[in-house]
Tab-separated table of C-alpha atoms and ligand atoms in Angstrom:
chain	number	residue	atom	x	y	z
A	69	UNK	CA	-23.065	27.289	-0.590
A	70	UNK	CA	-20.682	24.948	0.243
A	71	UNK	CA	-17.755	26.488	2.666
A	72	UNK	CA	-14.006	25.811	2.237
A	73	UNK	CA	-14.347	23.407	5.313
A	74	UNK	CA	-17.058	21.432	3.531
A	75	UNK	CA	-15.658	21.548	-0.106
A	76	UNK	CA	-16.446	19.303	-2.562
A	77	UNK	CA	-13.561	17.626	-3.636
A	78	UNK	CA	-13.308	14.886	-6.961
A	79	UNK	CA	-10.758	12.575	-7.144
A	80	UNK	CA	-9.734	11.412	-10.571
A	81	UNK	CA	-7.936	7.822	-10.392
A	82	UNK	CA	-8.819	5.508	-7.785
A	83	UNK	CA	-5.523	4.218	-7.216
A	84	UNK	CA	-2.958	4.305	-4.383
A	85	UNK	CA	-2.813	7.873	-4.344
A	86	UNK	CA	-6.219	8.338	-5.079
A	87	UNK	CA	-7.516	6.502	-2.295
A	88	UNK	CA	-5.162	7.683	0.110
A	89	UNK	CA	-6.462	11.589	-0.822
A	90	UNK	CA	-10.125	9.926	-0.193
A	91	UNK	CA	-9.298	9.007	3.274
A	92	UNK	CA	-7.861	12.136	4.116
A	93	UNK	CA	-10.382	14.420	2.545
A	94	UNK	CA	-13.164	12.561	3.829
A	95	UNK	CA	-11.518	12.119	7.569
A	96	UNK	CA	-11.414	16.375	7.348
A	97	UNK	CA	-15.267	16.206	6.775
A	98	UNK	CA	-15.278	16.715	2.575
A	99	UNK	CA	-17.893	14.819	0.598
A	100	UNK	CA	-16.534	13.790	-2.647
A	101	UNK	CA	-16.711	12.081	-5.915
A	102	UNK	CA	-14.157	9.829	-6.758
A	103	UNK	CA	-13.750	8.782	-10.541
A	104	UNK	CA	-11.672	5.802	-12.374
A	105	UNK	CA	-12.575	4.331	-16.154
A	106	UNK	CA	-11.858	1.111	-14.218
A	107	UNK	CA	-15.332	0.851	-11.816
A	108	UNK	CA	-13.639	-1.948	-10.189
A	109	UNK	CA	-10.569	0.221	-8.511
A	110	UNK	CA	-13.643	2.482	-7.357
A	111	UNK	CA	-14.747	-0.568	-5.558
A	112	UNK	CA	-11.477	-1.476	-3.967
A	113	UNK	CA	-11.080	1.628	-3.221
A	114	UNK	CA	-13.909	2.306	-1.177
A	115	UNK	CA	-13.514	-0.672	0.592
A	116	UNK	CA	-9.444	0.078	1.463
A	117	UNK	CA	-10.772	3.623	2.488
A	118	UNK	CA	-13.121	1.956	5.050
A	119	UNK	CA	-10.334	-0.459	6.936
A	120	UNK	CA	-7.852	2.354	6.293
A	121	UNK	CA	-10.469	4.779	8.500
A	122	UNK	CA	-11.096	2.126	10.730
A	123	UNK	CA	-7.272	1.285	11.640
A	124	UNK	CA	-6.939	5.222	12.066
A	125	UNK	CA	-9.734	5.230	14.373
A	126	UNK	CA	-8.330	2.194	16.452
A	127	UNK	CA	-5.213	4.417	16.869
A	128	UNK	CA	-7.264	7.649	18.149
A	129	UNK	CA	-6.575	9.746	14.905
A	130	UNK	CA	-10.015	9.787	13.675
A	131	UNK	CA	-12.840	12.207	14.821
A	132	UNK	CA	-15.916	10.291	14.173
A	133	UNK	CA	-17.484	6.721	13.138
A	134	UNK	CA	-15.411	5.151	10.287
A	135	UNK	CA	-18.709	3.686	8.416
A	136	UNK	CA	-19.947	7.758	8.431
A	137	UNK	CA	-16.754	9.131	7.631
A	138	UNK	CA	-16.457	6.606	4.243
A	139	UNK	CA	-20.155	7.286	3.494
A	140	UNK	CA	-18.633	10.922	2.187
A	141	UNK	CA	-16.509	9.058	-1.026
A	142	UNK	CA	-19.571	8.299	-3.577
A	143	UNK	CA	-18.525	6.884	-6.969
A	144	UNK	CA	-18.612	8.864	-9.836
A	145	UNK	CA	-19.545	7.083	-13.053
A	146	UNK	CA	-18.216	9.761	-15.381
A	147	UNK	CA	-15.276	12.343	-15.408
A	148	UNK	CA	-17.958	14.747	-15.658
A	149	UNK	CA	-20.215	14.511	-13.422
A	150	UNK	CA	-17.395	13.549	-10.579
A	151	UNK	CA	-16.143	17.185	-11.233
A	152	UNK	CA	-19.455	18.694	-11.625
A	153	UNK	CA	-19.701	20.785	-8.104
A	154	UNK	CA	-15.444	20.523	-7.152
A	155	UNK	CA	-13.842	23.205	-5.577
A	156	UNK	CA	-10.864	20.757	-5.674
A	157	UNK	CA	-10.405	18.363	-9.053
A	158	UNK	CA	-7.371	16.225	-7.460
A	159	UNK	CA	-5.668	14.100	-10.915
A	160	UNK	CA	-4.299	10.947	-9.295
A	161	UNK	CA	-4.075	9.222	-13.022
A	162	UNK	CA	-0.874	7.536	-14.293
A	163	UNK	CA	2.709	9.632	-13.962
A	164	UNK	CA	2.191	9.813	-17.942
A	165	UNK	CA	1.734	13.038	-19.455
A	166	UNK	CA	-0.234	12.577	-22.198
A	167	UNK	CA	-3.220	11.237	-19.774
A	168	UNK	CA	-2.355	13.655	-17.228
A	169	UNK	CA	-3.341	16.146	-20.431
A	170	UNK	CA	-6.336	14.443	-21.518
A	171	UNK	CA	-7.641	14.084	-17.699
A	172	UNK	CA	-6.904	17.606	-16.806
A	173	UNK	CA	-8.849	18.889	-20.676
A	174	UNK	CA	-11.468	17.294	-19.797
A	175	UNK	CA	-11.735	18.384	-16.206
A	176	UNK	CA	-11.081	21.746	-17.397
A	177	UNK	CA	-14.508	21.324	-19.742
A	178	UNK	CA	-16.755	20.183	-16.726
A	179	UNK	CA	-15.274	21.947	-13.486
A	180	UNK	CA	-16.996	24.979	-12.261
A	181	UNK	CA	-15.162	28.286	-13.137
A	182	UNK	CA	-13.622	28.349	-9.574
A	183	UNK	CA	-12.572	25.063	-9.219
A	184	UNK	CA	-8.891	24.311	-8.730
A	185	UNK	CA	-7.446	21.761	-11.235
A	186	UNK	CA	-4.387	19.802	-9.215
A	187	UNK	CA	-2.493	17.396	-10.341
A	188	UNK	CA	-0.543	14.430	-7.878
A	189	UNK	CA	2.240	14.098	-10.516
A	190	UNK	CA	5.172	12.479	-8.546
A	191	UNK	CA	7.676	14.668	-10.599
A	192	UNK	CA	6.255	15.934	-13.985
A	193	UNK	CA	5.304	19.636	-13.678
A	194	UNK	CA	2.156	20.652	-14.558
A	195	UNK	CA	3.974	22.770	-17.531
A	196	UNK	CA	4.311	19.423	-19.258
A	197	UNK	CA	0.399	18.635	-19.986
A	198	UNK	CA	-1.849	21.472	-18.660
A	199	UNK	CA	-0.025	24.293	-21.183
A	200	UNK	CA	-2.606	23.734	-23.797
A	201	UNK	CA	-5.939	24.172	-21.722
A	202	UNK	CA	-7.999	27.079	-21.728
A	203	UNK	CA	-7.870	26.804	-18.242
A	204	UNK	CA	-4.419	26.645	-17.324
A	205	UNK	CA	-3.961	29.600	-15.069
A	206	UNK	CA	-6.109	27.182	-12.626
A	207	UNK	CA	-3.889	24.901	-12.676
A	208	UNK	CA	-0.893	23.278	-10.537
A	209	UNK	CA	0.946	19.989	-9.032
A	210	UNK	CA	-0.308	19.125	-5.766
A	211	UNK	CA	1.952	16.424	-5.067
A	212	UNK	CA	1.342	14.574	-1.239
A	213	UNK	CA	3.297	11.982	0.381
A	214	UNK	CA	2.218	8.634	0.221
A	215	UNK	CA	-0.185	7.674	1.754
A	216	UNK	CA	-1.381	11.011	2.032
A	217	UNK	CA	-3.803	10.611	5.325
A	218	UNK	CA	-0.432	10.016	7.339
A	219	UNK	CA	2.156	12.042	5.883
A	220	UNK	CA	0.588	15.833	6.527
A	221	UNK	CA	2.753	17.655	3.785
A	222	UNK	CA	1.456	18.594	0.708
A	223	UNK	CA	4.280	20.132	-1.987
A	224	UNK	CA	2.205	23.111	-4.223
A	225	UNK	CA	4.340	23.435	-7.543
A	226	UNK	CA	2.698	26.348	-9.618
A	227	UNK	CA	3.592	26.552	-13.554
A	228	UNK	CA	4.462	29.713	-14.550
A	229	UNK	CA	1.444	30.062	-16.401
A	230	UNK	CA	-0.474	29.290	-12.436
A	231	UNK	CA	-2.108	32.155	-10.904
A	232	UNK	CA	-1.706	32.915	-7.537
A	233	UNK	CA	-5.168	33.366	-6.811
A	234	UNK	CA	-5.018	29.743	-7.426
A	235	UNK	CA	-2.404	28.744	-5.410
A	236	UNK	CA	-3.904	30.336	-2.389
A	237	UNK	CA	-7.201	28.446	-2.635
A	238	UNK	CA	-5.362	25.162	-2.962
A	239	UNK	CA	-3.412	26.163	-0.036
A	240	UNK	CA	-7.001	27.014	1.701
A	241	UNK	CA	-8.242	23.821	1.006
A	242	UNK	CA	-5.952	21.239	1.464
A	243	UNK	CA	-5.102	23.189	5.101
A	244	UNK	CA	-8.721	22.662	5.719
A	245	UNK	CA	-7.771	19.229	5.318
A	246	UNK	CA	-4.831	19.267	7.618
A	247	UNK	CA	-2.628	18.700	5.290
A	248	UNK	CA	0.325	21.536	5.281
A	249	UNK	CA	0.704	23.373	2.524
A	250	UNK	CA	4.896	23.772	0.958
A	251	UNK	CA	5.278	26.706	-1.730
A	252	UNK	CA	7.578	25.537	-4.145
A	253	UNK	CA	8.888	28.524	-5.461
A	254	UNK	CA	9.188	27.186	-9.317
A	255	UNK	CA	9.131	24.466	-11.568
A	256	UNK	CA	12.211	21.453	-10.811
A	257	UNK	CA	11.728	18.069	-11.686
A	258	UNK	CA	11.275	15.887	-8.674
A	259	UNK	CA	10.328	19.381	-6.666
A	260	UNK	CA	10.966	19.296	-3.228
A	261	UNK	CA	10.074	15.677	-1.541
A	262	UNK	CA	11.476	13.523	-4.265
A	263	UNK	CA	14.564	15.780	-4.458
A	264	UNK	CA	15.751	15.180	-1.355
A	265	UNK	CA	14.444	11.294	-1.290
A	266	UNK	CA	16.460	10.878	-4.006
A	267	UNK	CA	19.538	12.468	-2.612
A	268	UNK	CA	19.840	9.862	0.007
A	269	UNK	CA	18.340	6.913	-2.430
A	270	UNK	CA	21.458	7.855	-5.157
A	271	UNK	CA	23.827	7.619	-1.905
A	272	UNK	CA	22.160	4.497	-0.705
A	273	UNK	CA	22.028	2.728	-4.044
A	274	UNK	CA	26.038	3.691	-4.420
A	275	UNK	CA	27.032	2.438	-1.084
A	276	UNK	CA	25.673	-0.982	-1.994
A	277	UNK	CA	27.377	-1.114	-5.435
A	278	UNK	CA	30.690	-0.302	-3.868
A	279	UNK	CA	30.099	-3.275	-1.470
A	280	UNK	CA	30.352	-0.528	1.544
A	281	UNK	CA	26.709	-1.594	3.723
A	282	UNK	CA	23.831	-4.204	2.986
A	283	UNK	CA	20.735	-3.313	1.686
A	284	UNK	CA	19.249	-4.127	5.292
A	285	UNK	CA	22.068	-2.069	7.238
A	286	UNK	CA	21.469	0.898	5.395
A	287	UNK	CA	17.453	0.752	5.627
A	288	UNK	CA	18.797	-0.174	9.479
A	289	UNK	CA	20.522	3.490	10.109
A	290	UNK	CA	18.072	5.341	8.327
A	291	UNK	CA	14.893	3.379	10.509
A	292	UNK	CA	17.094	3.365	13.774
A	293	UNK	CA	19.070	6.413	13.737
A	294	UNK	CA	19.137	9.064	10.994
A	295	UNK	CA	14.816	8.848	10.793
A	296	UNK	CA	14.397	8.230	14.158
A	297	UNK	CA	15.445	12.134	14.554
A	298	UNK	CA	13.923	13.013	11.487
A	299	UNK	CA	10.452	11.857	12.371
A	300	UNK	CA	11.081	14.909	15.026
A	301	UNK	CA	13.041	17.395	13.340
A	302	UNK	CA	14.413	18.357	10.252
A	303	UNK	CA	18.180	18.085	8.497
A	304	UNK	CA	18.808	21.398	9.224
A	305	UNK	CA	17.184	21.533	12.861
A	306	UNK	CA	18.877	18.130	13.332
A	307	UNK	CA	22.279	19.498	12.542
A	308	UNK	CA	21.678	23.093	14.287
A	309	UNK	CA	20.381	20.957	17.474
A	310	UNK	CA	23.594	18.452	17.451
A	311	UNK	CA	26.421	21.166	17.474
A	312	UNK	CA	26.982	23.841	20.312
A	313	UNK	CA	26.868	27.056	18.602
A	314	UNK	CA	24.332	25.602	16.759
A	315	UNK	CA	24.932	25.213	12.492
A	316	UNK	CA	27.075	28.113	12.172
A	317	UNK	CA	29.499	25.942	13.965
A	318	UNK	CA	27.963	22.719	12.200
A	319	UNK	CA	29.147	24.085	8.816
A	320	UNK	CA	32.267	25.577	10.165
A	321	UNK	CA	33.458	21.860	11.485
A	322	UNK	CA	31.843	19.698	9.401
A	323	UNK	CA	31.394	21.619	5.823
A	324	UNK	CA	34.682	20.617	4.122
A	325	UNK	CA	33.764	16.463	5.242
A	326	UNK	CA	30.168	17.057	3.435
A	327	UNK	CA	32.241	18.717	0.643
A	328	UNK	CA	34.571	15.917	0.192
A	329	UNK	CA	32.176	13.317	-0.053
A	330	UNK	CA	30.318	15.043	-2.451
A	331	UNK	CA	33.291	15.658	-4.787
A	332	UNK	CA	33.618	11.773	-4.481
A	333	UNK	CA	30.407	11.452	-6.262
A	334	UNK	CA	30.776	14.179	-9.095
A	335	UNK	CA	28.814	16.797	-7.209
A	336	UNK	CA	29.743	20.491	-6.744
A	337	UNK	CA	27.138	22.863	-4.627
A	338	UNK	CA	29.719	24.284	-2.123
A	339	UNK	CA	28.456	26.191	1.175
A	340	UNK	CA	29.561	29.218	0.188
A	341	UNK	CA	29.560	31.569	3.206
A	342	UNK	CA	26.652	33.590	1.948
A	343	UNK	CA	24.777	30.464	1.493
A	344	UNK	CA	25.520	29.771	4.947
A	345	UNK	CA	24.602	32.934	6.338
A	346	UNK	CA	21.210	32.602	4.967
A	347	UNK	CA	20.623	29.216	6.130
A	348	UNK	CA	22.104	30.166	9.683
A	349	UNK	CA	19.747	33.473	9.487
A	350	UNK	CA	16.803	31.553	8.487
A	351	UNK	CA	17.201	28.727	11.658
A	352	UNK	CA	17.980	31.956	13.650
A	353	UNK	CA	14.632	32.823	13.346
A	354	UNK	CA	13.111	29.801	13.775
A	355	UNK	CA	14.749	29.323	17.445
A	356	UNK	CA	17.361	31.884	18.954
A	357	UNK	CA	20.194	30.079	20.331
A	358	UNK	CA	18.999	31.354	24.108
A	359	UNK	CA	16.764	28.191	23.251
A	360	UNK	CA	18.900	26.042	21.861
A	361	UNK	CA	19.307	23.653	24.995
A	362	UNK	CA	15.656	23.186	25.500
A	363	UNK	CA	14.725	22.840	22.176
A	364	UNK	CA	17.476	19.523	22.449
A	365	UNK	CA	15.649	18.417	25.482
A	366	UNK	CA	12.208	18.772	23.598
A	367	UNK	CA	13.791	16.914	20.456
A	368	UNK	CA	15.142	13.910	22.663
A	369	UNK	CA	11.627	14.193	24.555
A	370	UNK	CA	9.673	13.568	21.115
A	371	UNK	CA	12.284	10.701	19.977
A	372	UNK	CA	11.602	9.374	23.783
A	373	UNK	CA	7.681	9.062	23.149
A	374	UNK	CA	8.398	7.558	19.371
A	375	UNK	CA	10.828	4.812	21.172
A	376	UNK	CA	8.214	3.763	23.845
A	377	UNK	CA	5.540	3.662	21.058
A	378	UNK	CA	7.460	0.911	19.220
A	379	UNK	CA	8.347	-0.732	21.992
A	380	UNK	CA	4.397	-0.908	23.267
A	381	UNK	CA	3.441	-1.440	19.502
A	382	UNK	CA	6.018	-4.824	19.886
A	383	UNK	CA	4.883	-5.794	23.420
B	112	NAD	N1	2.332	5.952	-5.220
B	112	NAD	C1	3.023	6.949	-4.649
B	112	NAD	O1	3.805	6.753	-3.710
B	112	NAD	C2	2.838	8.374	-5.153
B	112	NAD	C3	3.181	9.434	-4.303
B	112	NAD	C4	2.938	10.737	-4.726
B	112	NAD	C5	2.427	10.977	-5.998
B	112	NAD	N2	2.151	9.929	-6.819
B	112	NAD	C6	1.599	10.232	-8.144
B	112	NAD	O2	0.184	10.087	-8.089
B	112	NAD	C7	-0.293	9.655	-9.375
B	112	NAD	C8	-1.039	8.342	-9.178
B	112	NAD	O3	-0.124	7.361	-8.717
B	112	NAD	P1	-0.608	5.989	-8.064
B	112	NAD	O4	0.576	5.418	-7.362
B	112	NAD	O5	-1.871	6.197	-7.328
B	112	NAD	O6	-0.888	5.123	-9.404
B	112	NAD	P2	-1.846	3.861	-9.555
B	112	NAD	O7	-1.347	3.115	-10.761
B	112	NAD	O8	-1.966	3.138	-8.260
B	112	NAD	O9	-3.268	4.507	-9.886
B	112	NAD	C9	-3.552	5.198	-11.067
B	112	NAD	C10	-5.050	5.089	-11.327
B	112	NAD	O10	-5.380	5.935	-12.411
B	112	NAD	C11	-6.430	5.279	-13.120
B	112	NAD	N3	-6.574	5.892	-14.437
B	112	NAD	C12	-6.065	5.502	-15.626
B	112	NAD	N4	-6.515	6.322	-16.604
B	112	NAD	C13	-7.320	7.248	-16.009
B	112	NAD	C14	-8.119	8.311	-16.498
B	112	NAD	N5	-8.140	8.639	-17.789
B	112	NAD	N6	-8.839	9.042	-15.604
B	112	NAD	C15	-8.809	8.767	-14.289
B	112	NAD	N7	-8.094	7.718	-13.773
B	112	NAD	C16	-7.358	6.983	-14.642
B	112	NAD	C17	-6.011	3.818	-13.134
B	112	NAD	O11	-7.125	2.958	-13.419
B	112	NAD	C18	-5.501	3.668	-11.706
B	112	NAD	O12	-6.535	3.239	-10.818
B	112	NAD	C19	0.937	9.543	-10.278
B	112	NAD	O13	1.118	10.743	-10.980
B	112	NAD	C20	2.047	9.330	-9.273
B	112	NAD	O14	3.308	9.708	-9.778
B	112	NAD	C21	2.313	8.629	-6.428
């Protein structure tokens, strides 16, 4: 019997999403079926699996030879059989429900009883086309960045009609394939990744309407400053990290600013001091202030060893 390590994964839709899940699955040592009703994105997708492998094992994040590691995605001819022996049916169809519904129905015919039926939906919930099946209670959005075999997050979005039992073996699995699981507590269109994406894309897109910063500015200070941090810490560890007293004090200063600007654009979620508390609790936990200096040193450290990779990678 297979183990959790080694489970068999299909991948319905051989597109960009699809073949990023290939590479990662197959890099974590999965064999898998992959599935499209157009053969020839099978085909390019095998072959883009191969150079991406290859280019990951030119950078050292690959454990093992690329041409052995792509031998694990075999084509699957039919829906069917690619789902056949899955612990993990992965949907990487079209963002459209209705195929979403008539991939995940017929998935739900073929799977084995214990299989987990996950959809990549970018922001439909899986309430919107998996309500009907027999099977729905194993079902959920898995929803990865793109491409999946370099961003490590992987957002879990049960519908209310998910069990947890299935939850937790989608969490099992894709951590077996060093991808992180986030819980997303319920149902909310965009969850948790395009939510806050599109927080700074609305700002973004208003900034150039009101003639305020170019197109290639704004990609600038995001690149250059505001991700340059983030590829090392979080909003709220960046903010906690840049103020002594650490985002207690960040709120306390800077709170009524943030406030402003949102009123400016309609919006009205105040900090409200309990909301604060339990944010400031929450980091509290994560790092008492006793470490708050060398937790700055470590952050600075990490954006230090991103810097001199660019600059090597444009030497
Ligand atoms: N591209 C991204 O950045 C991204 C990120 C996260 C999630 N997603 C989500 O992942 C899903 C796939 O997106 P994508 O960007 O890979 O799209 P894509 O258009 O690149 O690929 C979709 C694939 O689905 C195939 N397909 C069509 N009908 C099918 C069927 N009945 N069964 C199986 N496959 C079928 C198509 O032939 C195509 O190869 C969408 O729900 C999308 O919202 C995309």
């Amino acid at each position: 019997m297979a183990t959790e390590q080694q489970s068999n994964i299909a991948i319905l839709g051989a597109g960009t999403i699809g073949r990023g899940f290939a590479v990662a699955f197959a890099a974590a040592g999965h064999s898998m079926r992959l599935y499209d009703p157009d053969a020839a994105q099978v085909d390019a997708a095998r072959e883009q699996a191969l150079a991406s492998l290859a280019s990951l094992a030119h950078h050292g994040l690959l454990d093992g030879a690329p041409e052995v590691i792509a031998a694990r995605i075999t084509p699957a001819t039919t829906l069917a059989h690619a789902v056949a022996d899955a612990a993990l049916v992965q949907e990487c169809g079209p963002e459209r429900a209705e195929v979403k519904a008539a991939i995940l129905g017929e998935a739900d015919a073929h799977a084995p009883p214990h299989a987990v039926l996950a959809s990549a939906s970018s922001a439909l919930p899986a309430s919107a086309y998996a309500a009907d099946l027999a099977g729905r209670a194993r079902c959920l959005v898995a929803h990865p960045g793109n491409p999946p075999f370099l961003l490590r997050v992987i957002e879990l979005v049960p519908a209310p009609f998910t069990d947890t039992e299935t939850v937790a073996r989608a969490a099992a699995i894709f951590t077996a394939a060093g991808l992180h699981p986030v819980h997303v507590a319920r149902e909310i269109e965009g969850f948790v990744f395009n939510r806050l994406q599109g927080a700074m894309l609305r700002e973004a897109y208003a900034l150039v309407r009101d003639g305020i910063a170019s197109v290639e500015d704004i990609d600038r200070i995001v690149r250059d400053g505001l991700g340059l941090r983030w590829s090392a810490v979080g909003p709220f560890e960046t903010v906690d990290l840049n103020t002594q007293g650490g985002i207690a004090e960040h709120a306390r200063r800077l709170g009524p600013a943030y406030a402003r600007m949102g009123a400016e654009r309609g919006q009205h979620d105040p900090w409200t001091e309990q909301l604060v508390a339990d944010v400031v609790r929450q980091r509290r936990a994560l790092l008492p202030l006793e470490d708050w200096s060398a937790r700055g040193a470590w952050r600075d450290a990490a954006i230090m060893r991103t810097l001199a990779a660019r600059k090597a990678a444009s030497d």
